[in-house]
Tab-separated table of C-alpha atoms in Angstrom:
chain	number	residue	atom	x	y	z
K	1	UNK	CA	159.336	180.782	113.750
K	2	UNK	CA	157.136	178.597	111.742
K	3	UNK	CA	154.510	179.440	108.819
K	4	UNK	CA	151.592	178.291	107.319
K	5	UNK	CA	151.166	178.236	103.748
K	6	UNK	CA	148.194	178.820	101.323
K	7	UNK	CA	149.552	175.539	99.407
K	8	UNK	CA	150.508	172.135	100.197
K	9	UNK	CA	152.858	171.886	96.402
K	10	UNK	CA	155.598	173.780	98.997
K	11	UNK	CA	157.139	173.679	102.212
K	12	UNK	CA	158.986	176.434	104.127
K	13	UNK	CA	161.999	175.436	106.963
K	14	UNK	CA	161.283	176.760	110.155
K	15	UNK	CA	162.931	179.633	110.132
K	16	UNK	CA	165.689	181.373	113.106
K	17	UNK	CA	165.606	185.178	113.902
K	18	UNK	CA	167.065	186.996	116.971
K	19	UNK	CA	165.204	189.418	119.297
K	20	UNK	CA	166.236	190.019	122.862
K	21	UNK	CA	164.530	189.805	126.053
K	22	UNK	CA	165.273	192.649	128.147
K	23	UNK	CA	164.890	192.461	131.973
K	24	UNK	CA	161.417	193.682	133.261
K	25	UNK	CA	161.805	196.975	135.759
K	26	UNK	CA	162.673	195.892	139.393
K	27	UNK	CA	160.066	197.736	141.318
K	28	UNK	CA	160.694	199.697	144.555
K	29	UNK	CA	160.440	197.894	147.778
K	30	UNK	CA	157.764	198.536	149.986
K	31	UNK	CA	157.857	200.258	152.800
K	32	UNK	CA	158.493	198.037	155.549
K	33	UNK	CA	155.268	197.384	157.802
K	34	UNK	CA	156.513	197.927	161.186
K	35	UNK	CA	160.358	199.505	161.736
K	36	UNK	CA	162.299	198.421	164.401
K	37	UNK	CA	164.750	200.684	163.823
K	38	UNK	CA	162.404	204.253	163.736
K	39	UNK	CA	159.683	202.808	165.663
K	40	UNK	CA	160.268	202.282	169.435
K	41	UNK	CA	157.277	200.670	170.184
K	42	UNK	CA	157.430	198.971	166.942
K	43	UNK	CA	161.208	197.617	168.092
K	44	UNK	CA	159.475	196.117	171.172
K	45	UNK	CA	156.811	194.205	169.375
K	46	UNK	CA	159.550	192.627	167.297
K	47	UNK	CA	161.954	191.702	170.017
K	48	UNK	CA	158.860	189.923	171.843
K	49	UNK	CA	157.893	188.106	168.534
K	50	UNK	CA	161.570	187.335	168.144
K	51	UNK	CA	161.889	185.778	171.680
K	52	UNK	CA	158.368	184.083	171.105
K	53	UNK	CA	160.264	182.705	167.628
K	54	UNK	CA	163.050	181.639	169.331
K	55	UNK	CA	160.609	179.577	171.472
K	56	UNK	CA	159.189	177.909	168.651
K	57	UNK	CA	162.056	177.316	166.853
K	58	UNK	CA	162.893	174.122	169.269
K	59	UNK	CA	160.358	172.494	167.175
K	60	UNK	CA	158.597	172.878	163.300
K	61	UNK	CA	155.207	174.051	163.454
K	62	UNK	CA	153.416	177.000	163.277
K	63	UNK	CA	152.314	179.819	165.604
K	64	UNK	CA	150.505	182.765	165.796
K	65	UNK	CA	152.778	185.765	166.749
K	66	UNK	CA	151.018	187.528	170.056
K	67	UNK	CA	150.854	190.593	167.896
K	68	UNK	CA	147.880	189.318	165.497
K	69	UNK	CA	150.442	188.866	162.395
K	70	UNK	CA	149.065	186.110	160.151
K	71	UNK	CA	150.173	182.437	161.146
K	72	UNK	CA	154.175	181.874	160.512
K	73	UNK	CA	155.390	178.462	159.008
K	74	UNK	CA	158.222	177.886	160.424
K	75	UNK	CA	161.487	174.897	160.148
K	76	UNK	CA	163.323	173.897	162.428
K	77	UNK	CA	167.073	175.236	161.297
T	1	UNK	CA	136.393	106.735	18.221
T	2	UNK	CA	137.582	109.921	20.302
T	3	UNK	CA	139.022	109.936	23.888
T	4	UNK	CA	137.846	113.304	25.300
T	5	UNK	CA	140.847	114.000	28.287
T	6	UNK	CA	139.017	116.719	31.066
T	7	UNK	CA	141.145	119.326	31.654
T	8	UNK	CA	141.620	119.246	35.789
T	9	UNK	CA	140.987	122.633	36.291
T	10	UNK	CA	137.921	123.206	38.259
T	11	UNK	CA	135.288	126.130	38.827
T	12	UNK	CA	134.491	127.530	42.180
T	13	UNK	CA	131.768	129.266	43.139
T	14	UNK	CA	131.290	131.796	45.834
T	15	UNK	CA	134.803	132.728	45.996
T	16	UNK	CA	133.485	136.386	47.517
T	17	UNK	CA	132.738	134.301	50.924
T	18	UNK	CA	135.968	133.586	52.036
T	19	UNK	CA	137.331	135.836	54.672
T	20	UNK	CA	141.078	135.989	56.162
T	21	UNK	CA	141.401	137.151	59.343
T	22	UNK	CA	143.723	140.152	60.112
T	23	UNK	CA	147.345	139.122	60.390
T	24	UNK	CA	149.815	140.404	62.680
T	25	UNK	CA	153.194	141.148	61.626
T	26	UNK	CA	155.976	138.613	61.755
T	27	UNK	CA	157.949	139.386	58.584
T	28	UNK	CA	156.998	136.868	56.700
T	29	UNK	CA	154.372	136.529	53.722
T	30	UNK	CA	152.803	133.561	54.747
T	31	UNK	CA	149.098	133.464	56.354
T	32	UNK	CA	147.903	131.285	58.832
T	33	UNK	CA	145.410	128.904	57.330
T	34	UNK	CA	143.332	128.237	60.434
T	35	UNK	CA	142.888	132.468	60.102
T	36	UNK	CA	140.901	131.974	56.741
T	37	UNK	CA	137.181	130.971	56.239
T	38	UNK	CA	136.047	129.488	53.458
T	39	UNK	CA	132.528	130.332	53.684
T	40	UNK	CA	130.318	128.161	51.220
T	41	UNK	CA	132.958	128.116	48.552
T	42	UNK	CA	132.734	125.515	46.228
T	43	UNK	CA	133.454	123.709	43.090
T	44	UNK	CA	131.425	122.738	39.732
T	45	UNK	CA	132.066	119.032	39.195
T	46	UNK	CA	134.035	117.675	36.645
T	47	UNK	CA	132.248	117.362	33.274
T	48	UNK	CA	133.138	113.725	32.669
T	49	UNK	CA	133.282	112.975	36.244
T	50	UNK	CA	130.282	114.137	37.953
T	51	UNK	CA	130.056	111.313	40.719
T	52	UNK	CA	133.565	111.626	41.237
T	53	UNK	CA	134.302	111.852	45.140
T	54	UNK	CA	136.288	115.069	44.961
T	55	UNK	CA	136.738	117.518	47.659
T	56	UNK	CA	138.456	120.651	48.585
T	57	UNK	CA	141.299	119.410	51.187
T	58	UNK	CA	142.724	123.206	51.618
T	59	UNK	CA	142.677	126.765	51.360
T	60	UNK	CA	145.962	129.008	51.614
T	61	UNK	CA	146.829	132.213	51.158
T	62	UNK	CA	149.861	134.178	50.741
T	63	UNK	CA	150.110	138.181	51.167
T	64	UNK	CA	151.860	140.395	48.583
T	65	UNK	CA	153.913	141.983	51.181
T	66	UNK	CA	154.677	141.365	54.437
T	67	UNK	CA	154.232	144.958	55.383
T	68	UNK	CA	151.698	146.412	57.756
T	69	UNK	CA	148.459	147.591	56.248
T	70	UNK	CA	144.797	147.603	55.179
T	71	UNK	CA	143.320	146.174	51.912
T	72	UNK	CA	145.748	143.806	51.050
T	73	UNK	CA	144.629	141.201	48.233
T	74	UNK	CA	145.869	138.310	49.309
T	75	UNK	CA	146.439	135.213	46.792
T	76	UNK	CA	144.016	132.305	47.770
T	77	UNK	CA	144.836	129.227	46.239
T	78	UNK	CA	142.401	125.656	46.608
T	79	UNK	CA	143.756	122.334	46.965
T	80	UNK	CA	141.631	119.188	45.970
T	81	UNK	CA	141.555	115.806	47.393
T	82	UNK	CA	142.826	114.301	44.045
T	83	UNK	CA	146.109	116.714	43.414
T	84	UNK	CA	145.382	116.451	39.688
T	85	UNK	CA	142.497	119.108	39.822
T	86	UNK	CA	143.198	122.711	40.352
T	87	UNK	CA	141.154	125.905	39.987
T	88	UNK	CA	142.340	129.329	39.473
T	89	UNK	CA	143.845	131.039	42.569
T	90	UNK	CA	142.100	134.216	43.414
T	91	UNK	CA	142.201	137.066	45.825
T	92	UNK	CA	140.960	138.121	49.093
T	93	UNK	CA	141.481	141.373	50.655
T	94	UNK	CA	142.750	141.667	54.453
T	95	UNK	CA	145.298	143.306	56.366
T	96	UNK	CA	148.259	143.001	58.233
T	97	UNK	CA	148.515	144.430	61.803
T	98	UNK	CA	151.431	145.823	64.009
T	99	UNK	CA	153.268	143.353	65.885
T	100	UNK	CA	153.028	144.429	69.399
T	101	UNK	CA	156.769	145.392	71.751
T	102	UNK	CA	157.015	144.968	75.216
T	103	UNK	CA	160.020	147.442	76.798
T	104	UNK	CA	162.047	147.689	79.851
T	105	UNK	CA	165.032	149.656	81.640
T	106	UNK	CA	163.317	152.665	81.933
T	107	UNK	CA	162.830	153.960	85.672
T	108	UNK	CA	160.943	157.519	87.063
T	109	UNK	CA	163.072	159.284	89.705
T	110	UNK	CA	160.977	161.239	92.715
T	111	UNK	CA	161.758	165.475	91.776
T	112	UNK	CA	160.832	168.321	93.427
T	113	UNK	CA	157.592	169.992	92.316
T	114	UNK	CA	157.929	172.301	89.895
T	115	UNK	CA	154.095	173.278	88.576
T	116	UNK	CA	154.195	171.072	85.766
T	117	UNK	CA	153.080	167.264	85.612
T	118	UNK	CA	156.441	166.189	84.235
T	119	UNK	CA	158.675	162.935	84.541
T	120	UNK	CA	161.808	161.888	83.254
T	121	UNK	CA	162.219	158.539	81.967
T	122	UNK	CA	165.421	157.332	83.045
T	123	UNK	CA	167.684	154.886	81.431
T	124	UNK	CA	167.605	152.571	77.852
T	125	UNK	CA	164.662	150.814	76.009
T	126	UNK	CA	165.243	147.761	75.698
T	127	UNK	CA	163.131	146.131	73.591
T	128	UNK	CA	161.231	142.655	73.248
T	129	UNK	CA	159.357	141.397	70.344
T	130	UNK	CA	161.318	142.505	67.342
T	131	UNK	CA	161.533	139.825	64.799
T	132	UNK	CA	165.259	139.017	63.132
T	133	UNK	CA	166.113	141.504	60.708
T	134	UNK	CA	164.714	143.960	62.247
T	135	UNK	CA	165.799	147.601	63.253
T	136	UNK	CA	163.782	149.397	65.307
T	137	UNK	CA	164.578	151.306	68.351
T	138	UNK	CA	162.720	153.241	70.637
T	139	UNK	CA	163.051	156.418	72.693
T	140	UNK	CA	160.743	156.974	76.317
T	141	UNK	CA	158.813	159.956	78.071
T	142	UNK	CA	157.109	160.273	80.781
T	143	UNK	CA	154.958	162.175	82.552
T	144	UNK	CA	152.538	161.871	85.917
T	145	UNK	CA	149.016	162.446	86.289
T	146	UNK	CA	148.685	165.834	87.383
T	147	UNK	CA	151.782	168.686	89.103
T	148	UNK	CA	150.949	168.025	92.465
T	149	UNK	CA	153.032	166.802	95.858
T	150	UNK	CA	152.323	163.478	96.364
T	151	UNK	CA	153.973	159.858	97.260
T	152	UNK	CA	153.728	157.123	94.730
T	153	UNK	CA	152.282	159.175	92.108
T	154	UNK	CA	151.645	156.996	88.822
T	155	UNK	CA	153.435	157.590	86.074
T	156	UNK	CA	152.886	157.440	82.196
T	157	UNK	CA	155.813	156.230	80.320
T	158	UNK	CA	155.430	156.630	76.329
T	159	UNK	CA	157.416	155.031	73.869
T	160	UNK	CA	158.338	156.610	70.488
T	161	UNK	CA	159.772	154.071	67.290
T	162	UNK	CA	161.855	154.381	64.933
T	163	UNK	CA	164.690	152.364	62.955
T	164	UNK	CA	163.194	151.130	59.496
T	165	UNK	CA	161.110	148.918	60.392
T	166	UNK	CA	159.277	150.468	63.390
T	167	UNK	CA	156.162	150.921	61.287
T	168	UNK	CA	155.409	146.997	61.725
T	169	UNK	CA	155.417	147.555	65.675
T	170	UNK	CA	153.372	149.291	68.155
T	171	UNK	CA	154.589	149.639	71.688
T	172	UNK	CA	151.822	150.287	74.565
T	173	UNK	CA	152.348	152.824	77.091
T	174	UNK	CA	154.090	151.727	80.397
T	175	UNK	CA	153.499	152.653	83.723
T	176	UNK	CA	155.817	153.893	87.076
T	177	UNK	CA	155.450	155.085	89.911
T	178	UNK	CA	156.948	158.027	91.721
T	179	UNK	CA	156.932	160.971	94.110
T	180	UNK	CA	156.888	164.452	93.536
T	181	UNK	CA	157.841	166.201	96.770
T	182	UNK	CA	157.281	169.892	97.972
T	183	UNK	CA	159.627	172.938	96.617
T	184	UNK	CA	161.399	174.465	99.266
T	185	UNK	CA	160.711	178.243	100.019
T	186	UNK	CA	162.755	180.912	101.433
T	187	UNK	CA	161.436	183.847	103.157
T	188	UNK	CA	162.345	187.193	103.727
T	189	UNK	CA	160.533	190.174	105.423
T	190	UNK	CA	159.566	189.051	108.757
T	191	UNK	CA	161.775	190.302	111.760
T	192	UNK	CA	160.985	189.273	115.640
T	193	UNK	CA	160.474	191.846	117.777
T	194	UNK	CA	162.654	192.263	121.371
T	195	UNK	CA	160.309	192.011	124.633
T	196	UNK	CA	160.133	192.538	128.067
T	197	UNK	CA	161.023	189.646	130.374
T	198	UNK	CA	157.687	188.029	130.753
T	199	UNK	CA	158.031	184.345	132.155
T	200	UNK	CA	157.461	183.032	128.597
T	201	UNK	CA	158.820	182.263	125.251
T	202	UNK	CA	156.177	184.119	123.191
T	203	UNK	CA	157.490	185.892	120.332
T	204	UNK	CA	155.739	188.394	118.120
T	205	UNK	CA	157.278	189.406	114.752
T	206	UNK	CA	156.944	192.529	112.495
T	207	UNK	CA	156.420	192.181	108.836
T	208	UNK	CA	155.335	190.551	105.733
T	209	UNK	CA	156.419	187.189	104.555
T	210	UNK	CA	157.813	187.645	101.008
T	211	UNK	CA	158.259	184.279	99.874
T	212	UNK	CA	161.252	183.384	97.091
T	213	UNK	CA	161.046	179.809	95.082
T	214	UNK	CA	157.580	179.858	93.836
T	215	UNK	CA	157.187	178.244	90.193
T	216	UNK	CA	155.248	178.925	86.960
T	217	UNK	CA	153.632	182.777	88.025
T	218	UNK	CA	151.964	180.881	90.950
T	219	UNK	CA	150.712	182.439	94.074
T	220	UNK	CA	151.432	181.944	97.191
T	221	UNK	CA	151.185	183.297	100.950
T	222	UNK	CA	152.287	182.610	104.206
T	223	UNK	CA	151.427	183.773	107.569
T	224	UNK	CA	153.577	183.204	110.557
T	225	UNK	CA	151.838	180.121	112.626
T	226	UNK	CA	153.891	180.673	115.567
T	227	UNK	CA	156.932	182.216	116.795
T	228	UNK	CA	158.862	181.668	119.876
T	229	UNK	CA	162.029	182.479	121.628
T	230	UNK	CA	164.277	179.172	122.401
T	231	UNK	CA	164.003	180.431	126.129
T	232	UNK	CA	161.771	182.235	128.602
T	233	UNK	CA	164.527	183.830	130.401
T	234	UNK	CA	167.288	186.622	129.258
């Protein structure tokens, strides 16, 4: 912590206190967008964009799951 | 027949013309004769020997003390160019001045600023200048220009004499130089306040600064400039 004084005849170390930073609130996840778990139709649309994944995943690139999802980045692993 | 013998002491004239410069001390009562003017002072001729070639080879003078001081009658005295002619010494006033010191071996150390334009003078005269026989001694003060911070401040050292014969001396001021540097404060009051996580180190504090260390009835504030936490994480 540092100050600025209203003369220049003194001079004031910078001085050391403690405070803590407390963690800021984790908030809740969002609801997944499509469940392949509670959604059946929603489970097939995720197995075909898996298989198209696995497809893809022979090379980097990017593609465009059949679904209309936005554009995936993908690596090669 | 009579042999009428002259006696050899001569008249002057204009005696209130001559002027002796002022003499500076040296202990002695002897004046410089290049420091007196004669003015127009001269002689009547000898009586019996008015075409004599006779002339005024000197003027001296001698104080009555060797003292300093003002309106001193000093003891002129004429010498002829034939030694058996005299005249009548006679006085001039004039004065004797103080015979100036030079000192050393006193030094100004930096110090802390304190409100006031203090010095110390550090160390011994020692002095130069004082004739044998002498006493005379001399203390030192010193002081700067004005109370505030600065680097190679000057500095006024004064000299005080004393010892018996310090009247017959003066002693100029000397000169230093030195640095007064800022006081140190402490401060009290001001606590930092705990925060959320937020990515950065910005700090805020709670408080006012109560400062401890100010001189002479002075005031003086301070505001916190900035205040930050040594990391942005927990």
């Amino acid at each position: 912590m540092a100050f600025t004084l209203s003369s220049s005849n003194y001079t004031l170390a910078i001085i050391i206190l403690t405070a803590e930073i407390v963690a800021a609130p984790v908030p809740p996840a969002p609801a997944p967008l499509i469940s392949s778990t509670t959604n059946t139709a929603a489970s097939a649309a995720v197995s075909k964009l898996e298989s198209t994944m696995m497809r893809a995943s022979k090379a980097q690139g990017t593609f465009k799951p059949a679904n209309g999802a936005a554009w995936i980045r993908y690596l090669k692993g | 027949m009579f042999l009428i013998e002259e006696m050899p002491v001569l008249t002057l004239n204009n005696t209130n013309t001559v002027t002796i410069s002022p003499k500076q001390y040296d202990g002695t009562l002897t004046i410089d004769p290049t420091t007196i003017n004669p003015g127009i002072l001269s002689f009547v001729p000898p009586v019996l020997s008015p075409s004599l070639l006779l002339s005024i080879t000197g003027v001296t003078a001698i104080l009555p003390d060797f003292s300093v001081g003002t309106n001193k009658s000093a003891t002129v005295t004429v010498t002829f160019s034939d030694p058996s002619y005299t005249a009548a010494a006679f006085s001039v006033s004039t004065s004797v001045t103080a015979a100036p010191l030079t000192a050393s071996g006193i030094t100004v150390p930096d110090r802390v600023y304190n409100g006031t334009n203090s010095a110390t003078a550090s160390g011994t005269v020692a002095l130069a200048g004082v004739f044998s026989g002498d006493t005379v001694s001399a203390t030192a003060s010193a002081s700067f220009g004005d109370k505030n911070v600065a680097n190679g401040k000057a500095v006024t050292i004064t000299y005080t004499l004393g010892g018996g014969a310090s009247g017959n001396y003066s002693l100029a001021p000397g000169s230093a130089n030195a640095n007064i540097t800022a006081a140190p404060l402490t401060v009290s009051g001001i606590t930092a306040n705990d925060k959320v996580f937020d990515g950065t180190t910005v700090a805020t504090t709670t408080g006012t600064p109560s400062l401890t260390g100010v001189v002479g009835g002075e005031t003086v504030t301070a505001v916190v400039s900035s205040a930050n936490f040594d990391s942005w994480s927990q």
